[in-house]
Short mmCIF file of C-alpha atoms and ligand atoms in Angstrom, two decimals:
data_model
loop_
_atom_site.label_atom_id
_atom_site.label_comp_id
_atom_site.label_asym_id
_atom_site.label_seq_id
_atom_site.Cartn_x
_atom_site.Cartn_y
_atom_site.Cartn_z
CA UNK P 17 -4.01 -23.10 11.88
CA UNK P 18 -6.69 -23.69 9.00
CA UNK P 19 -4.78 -24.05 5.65
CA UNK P 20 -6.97 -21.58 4.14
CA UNK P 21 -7.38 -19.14 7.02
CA UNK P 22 -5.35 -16.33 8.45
CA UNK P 23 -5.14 -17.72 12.21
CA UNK P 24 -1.67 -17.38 13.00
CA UNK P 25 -0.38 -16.80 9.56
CA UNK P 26 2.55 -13.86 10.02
CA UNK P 27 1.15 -10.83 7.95
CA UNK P 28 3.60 -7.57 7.30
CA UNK P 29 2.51 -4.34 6.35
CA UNK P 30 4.46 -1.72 5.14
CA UNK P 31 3.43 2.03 6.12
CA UNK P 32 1.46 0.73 8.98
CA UNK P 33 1.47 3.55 11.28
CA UNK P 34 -1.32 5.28 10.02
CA UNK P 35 -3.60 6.04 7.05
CA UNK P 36 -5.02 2.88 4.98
CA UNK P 37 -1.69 0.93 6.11
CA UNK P 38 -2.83 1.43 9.69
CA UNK P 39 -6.51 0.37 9.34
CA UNK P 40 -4.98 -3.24 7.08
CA UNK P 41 -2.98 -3.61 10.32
CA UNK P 42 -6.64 -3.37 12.19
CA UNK P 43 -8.60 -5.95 9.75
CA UNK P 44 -5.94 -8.38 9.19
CA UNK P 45 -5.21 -8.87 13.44
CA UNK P 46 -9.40 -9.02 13.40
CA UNK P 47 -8.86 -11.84 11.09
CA UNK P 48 -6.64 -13.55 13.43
CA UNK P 49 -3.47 -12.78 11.72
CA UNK P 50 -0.45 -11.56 14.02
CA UNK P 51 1.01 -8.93 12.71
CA UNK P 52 4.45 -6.92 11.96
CA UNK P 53 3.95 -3.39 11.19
CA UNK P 54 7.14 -1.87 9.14
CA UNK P 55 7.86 2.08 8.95
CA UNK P 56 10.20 4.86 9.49
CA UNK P 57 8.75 5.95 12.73
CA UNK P 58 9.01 2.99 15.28
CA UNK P 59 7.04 5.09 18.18
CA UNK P 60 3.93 5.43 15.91
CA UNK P 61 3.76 2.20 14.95
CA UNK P 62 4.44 0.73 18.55
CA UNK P 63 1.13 2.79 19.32
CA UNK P 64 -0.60 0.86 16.53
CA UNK P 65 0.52 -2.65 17.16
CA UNK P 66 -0.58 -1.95 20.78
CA UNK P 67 -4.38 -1.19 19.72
CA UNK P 68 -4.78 -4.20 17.49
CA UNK P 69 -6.69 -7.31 18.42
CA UNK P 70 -5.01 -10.63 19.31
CA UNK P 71 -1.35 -10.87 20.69
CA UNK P 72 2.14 -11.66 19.65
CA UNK P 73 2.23 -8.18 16.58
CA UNK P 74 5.32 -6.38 16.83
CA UNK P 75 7.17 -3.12 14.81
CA UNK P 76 10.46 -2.83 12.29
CA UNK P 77 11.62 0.41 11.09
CA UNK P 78 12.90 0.89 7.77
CA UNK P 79 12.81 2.81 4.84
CA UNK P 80 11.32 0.59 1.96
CA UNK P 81 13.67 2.67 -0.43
CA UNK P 82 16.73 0.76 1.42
CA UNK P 83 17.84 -2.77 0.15
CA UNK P 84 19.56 -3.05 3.57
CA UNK P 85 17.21 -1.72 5.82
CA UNK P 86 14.30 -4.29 4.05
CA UNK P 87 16.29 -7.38 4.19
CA UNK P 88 17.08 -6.35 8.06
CA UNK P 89 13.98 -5.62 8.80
CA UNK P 90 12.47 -8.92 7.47
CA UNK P 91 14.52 -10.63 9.23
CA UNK P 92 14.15 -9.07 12.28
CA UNK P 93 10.26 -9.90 11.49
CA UNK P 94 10.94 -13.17 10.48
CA UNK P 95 13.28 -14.13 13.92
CA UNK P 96 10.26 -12.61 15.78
CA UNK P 97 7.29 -14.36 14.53
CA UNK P 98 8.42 -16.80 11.56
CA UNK P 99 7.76 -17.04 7.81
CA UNK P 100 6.04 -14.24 6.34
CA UNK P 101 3.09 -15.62 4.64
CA UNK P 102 1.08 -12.07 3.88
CA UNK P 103 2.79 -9.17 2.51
CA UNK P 104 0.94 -5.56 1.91
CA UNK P 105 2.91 -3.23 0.32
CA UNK P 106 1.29 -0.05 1.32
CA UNK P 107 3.93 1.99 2.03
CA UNK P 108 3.87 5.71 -0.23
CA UNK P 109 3.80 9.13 -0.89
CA UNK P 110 2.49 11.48 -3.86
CA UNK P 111 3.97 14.84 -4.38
CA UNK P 112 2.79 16.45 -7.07
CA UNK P 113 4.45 18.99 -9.62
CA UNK P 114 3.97 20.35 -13.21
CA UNK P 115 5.70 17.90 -15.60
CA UNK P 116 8.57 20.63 -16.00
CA UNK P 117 8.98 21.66 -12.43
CA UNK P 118 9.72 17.51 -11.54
CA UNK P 119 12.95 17.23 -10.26
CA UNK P 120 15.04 14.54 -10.97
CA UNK P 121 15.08 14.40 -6.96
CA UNK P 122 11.11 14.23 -6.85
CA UNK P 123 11.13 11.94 -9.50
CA UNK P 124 13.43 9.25 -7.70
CA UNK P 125 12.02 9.97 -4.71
CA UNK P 126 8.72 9.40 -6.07
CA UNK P 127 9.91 5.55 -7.84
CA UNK P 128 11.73 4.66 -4.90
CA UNK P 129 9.03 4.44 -2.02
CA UNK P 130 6.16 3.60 -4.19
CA UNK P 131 7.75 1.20 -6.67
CA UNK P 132 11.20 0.38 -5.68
CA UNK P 133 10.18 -0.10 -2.14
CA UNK P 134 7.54 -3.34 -3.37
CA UNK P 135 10.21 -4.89 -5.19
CA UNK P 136 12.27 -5.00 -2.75
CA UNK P 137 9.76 -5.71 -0.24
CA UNK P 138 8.45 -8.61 -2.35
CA UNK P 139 12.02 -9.81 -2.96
CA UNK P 140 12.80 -9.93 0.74
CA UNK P 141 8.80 -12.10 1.34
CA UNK P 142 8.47 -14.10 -1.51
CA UNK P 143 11.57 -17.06 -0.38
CA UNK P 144 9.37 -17.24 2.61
CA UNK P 145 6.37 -17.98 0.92
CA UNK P 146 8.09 -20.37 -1.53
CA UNK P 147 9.32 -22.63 1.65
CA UNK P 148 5.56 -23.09 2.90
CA UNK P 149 3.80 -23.46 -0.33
CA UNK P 150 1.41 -20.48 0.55
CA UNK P 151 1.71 -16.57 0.16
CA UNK P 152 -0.63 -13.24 -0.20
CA UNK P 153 1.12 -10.24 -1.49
CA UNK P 154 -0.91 -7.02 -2.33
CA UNK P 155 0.49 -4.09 -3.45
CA UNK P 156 -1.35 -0.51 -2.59
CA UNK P 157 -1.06 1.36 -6.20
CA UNK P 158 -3.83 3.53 -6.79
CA UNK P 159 -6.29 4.54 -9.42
CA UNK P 160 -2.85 6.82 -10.53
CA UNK P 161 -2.00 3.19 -11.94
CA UNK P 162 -5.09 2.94 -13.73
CA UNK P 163 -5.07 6.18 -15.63
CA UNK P 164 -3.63 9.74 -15.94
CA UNK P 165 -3.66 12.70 -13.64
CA UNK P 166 -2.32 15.73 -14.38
CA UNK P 167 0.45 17.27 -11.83
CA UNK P 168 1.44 14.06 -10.73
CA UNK P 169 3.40 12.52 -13.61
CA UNK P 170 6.14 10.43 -11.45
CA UNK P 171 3.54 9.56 -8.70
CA UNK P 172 1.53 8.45 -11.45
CA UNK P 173 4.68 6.73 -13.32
CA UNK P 174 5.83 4.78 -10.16
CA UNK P 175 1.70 3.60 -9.38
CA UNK P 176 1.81 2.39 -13.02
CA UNK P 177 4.89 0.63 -12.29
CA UNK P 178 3.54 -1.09 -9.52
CA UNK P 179 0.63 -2.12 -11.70
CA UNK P 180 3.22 -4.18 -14.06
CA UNK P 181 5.32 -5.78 -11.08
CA UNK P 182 1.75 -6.97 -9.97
CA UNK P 183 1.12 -8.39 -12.90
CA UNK P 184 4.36 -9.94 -14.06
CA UNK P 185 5.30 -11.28 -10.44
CA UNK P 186 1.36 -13.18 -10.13
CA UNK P 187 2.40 -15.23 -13.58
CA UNK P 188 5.60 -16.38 -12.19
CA UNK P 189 4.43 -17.76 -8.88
CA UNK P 190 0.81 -18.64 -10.02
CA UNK P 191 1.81 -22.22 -9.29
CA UNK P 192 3.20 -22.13 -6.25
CA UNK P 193 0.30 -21.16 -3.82
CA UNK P 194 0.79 -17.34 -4.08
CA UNK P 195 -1.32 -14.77 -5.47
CA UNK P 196 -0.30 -11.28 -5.97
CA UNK P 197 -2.49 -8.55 -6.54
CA UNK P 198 -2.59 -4.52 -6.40
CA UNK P 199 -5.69 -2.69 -4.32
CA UNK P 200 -6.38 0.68 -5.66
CA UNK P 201 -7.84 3.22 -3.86
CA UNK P 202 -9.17 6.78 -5.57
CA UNK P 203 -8.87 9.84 -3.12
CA UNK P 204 -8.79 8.17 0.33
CA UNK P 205 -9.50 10.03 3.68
CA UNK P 206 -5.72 10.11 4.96
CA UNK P 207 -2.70 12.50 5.37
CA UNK P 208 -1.71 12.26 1.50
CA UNK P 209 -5.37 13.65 0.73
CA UNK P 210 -5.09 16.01 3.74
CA UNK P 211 -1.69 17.33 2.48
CA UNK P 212 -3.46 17.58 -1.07
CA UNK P 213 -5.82 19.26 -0.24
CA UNK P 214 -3.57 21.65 1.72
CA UNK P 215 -1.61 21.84 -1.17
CA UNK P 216 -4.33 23.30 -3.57
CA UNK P 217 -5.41 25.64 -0.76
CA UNK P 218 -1.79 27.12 -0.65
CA UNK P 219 -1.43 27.07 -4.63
CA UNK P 220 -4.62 28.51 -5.66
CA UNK P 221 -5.92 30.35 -2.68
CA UNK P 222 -9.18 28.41 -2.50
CA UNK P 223 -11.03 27.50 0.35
CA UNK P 224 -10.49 24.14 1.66
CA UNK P 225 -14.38 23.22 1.02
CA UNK P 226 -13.73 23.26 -2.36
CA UNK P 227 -10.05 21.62 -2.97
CA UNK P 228 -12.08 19.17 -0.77
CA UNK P 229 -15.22 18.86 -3.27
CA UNK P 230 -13.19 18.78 -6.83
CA UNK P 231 -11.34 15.56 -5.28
CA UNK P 232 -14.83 13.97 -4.27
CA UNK P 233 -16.22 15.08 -7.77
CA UNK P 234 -13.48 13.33 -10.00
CA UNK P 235 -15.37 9.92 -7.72
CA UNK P 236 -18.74 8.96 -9.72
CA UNK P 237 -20.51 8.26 -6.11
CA UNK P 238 -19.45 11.93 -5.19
CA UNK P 239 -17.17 11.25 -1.53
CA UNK P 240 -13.78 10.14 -0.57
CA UNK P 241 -13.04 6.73 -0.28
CA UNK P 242 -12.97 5.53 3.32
CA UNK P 243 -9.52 3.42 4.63
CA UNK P 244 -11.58 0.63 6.01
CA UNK P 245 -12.55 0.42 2.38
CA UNK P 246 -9.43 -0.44 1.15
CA UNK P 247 -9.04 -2.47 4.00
CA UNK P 248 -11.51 -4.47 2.98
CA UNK P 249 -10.43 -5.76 -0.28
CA UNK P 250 -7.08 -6.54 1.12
CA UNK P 251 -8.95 -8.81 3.76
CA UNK P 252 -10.40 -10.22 0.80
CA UNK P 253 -7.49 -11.05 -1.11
CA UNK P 254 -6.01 -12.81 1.86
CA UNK P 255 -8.76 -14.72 2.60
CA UNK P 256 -9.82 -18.31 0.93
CA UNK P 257 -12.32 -17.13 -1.28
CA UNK P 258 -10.15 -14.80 -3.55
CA UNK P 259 -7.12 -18.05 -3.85
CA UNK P 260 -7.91 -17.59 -8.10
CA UNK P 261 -7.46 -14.20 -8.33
CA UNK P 262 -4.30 -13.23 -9.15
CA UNK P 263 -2.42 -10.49 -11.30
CA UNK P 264 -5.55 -8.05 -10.63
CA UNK P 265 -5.96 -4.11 -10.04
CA UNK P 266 -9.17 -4.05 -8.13
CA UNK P 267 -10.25 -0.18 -8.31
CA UNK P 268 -11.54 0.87 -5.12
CA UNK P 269 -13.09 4.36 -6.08
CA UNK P 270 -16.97 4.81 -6.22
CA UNK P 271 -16.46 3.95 -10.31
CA UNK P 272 -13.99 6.36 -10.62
CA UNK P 273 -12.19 3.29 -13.32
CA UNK P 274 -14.11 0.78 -15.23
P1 LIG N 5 -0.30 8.24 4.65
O1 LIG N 5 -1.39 8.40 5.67
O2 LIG N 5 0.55 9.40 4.30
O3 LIG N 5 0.59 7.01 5.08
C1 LIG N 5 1.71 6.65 4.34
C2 LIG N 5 2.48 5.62 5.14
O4 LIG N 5 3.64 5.23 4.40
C3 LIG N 5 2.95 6.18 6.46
O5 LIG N 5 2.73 5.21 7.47
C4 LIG N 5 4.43 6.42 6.25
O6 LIG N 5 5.12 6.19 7.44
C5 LIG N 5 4.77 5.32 5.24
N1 LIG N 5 5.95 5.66 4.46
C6 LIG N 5 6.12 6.71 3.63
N2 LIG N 5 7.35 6.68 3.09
C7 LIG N 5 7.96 5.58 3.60
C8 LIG N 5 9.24 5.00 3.43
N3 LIG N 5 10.14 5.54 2.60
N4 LIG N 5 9.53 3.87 4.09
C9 LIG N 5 8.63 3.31 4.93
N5 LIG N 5 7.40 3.80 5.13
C10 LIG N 5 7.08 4.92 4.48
O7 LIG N 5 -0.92 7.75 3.26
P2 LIG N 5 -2.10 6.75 2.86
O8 LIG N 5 -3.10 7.55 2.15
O9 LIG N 5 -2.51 5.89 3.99
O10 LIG N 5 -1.32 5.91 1.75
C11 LIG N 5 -1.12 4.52 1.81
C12 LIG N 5 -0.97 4.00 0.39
O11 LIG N 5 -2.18 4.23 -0.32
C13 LIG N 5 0.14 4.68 -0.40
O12 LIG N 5 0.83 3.73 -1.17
C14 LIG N 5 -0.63 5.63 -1.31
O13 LIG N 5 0.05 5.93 -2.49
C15 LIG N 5 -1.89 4.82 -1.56
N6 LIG N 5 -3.02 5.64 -1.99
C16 LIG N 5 -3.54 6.62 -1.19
C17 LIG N 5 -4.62 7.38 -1.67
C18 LIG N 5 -5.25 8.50 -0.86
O14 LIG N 5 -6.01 9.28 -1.42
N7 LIG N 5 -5.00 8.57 0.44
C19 LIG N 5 -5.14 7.13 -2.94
C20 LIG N 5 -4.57 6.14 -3.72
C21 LIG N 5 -3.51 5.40 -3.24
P3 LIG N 5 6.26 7.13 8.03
O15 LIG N 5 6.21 8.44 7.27
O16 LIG N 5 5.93 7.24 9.46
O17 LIG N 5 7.49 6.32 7.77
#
């Protein structure tokens, strides 16, 4: 295994089973990375690991809200196929709501998988990565951690969140051979856009073309972000080239943040 290179380094992605968490799965096994793919739904991501390239991936199922379900599910991971060196924390959900019609329950639920889920994901990695020397975690927020949207106040909350846990955690490892940085994707071709987009529809009664085109029009380019996109910068903050870049939100959204 090349020091700098992902050849046989153990890389665990959260929300794997489909959507941008699927297609990291895809360009970190390219890379030569073997893989653990963590979710709720074990079947799904079975038929994932068994499409990627290279040998050895495998599948844990857990809730990332779950401080016991995490820690046995990276060790599971671990007993399969060692130290975890990489760590995306893609794992989410956005429901949205007027500020006044958020639920307390919405609101936790909201925290929990997007923000409380990376901590404790990154809690259950980072020993790991402390032991070898080396380590890669990037955290999924979105542009929703950049700046305001209306309708989605505790999506938008937890994002921000995971924003400051990016930043904070990078400055207390940034010695020890581990970067940590967030990927932020504007309005991404996936189920959470799909379900937006549904969600509009239902609420307003307009055609799907155009719930479609006002998410593609708050993007300067004018289109939704593909996952291999995404994808793409996580590669790139894994791989040698990005080892000073650390604590960073890199906006992947046609301009959409500058
Ligand atoms: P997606 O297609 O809905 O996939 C979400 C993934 O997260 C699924 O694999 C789901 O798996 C998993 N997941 C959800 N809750 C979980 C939980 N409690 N524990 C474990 N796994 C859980 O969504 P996506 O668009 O690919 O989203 C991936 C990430 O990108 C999310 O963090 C999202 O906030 C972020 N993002 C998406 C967009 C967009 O427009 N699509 C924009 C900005 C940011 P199961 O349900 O099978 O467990």
């Amino acid at each position: 295994m090349q020091s700098n290179s992902l050849t046989g380094r153990h890389a665990l992605v959260t929300g794997a089973a489909r959507g941008i968490g699927a297609e990291i799965a895809r360009t970190l096994a390219a890379e030569g990375a073997v893989l653990t793919l963590l979710g709720r739904d074990r079947e799904a991501l079975q038929r994932v690991a068994d499409s990627l390239a290279g040998g050895g991936h495998g599948v844990v199922a857990a809730d990332v809200a779950s401080p016991e379900a995490v820690q046995a599910a990276f060790a599971e991971a671990r007993a399969a196929r060692g130290p975890v060196a990489v760590l995306v924390n893609n794992a989410g959900a956005a429901e949205s709501a007027p500020f006044l019609k958020t639920s307390f329950e919405l609101w936790q639920r909201m925290l929990s998988v997007n923000l409380t889920g990376s901590f404790l994901c990154a809690q259950a990695a980072l020993p790991d990565m402390l032991d070898t020397g080396w380590g890669r975690i990037v955290n999924i927020a979105s542009t929703a951690g950049q700046k305001g949207y209306a309708y989605v106040a505790a999506y938008t909350a937890a994002k921000h969140g995971v924003i400051g846990l990016t930043r904070s955690l990078a400055l207390e490892v940034a010695r020890k051979g581990i970067t940590v940085n967030a990927v932020c994707p504007g309005y991404t071709d996936t189920d959470i856009l799909r379900n937006s987009v549904a969600n509009v529809v239902g609420k307003t009664g307009r055609s799907e073309a155009d719930a479609l085109a006002e998410f593609s029009s708050v993007n300067p380019q004018k289109r939704i972000v593909q996952p291999s996109e995404v994808a793409d910068a996580v590669r790139w903050l894994c791989g040698p080239g990005a080892a000073s870049v650390t604590g960073q939100s890199i906006s992947v959204s046609g301009g959409e943040v500058t």
